[in-house]
Short mmCIF file of C-alpha atoms in Angstrom, two decimals:
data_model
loop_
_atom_site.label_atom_id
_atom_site.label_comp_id
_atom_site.label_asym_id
_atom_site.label_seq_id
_atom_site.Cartn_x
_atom_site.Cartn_y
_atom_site.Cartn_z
CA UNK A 1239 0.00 0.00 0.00
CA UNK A 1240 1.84 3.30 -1.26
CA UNK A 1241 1.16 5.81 1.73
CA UNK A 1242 2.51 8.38 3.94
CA UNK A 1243 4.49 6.79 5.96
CA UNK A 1244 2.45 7.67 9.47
CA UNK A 1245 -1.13 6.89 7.83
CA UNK A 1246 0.50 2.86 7.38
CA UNK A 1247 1.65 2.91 10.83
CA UNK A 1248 -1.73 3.40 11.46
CA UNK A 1249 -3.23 1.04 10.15
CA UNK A 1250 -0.87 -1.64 10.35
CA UNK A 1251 -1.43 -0.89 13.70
CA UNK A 1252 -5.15 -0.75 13.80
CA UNK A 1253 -5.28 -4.20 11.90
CA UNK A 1254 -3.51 -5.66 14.27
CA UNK A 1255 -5.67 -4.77 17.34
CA UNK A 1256 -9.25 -3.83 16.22
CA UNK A 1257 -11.95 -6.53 15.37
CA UNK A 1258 -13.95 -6.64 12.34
CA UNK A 1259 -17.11 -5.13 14.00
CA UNK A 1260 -14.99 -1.44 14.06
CA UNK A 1261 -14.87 -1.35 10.50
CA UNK A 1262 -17.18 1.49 10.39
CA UNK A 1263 -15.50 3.10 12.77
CA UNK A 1264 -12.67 3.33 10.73
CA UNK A 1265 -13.67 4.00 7.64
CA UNK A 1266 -14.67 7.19 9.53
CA UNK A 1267 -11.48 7.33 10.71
CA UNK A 1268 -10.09 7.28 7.44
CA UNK A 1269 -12.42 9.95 5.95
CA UNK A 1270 -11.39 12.45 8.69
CA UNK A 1271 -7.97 11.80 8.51
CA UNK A 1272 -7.86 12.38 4.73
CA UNK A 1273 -9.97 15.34 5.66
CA UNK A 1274 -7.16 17.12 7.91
CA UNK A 1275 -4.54 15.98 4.99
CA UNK A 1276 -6.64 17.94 2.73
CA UNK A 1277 -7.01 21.13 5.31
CA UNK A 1278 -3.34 20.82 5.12
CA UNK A 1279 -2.59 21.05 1.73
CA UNK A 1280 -4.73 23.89 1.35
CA UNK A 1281 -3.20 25.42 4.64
CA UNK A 1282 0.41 25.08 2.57
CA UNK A 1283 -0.77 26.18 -0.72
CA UNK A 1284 -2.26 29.44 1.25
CA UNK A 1285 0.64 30.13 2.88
CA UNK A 1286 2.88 30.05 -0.29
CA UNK A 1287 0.51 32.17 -2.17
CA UNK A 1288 0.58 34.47 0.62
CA UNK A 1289 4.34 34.75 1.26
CA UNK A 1290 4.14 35.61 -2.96
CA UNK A 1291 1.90 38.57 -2.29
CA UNK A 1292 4.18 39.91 0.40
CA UNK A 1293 7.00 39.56 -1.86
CA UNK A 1294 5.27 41.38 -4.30
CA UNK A 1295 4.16 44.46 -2.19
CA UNK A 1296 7.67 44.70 -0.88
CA UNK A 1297 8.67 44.97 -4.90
#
């Protein structure tokens, strides 16, 4: 499975511990966890865009 290397500690982790009947659980999990990657992302391409505009007002 080609992942960050945290999100497979996770879960070779969880499939090692967790029975079958937390499956939903999660898969909810999951979701929010690709949610904050997401937030992240975003966060990062923000920032760069911002540290651009302060460039360019200093020009």
């Amino acid at each position: 499975m080609a992942c960050e290397s945290r999100k497979c500690d996770f879960f070779v982790w969880v499939d090692t511990i967790v029975p079958k009947s937390h499956l939903d659980t999660l898969k909810r999990v999951e979701y929010l966890m690709n949610g904050v990657e997401e937030l992240e992302n975003r966060n990062h391409s923000l920032e760069k865009r911002n540290i651009k505009l302060e460039k360019s007002k200093l020009a």
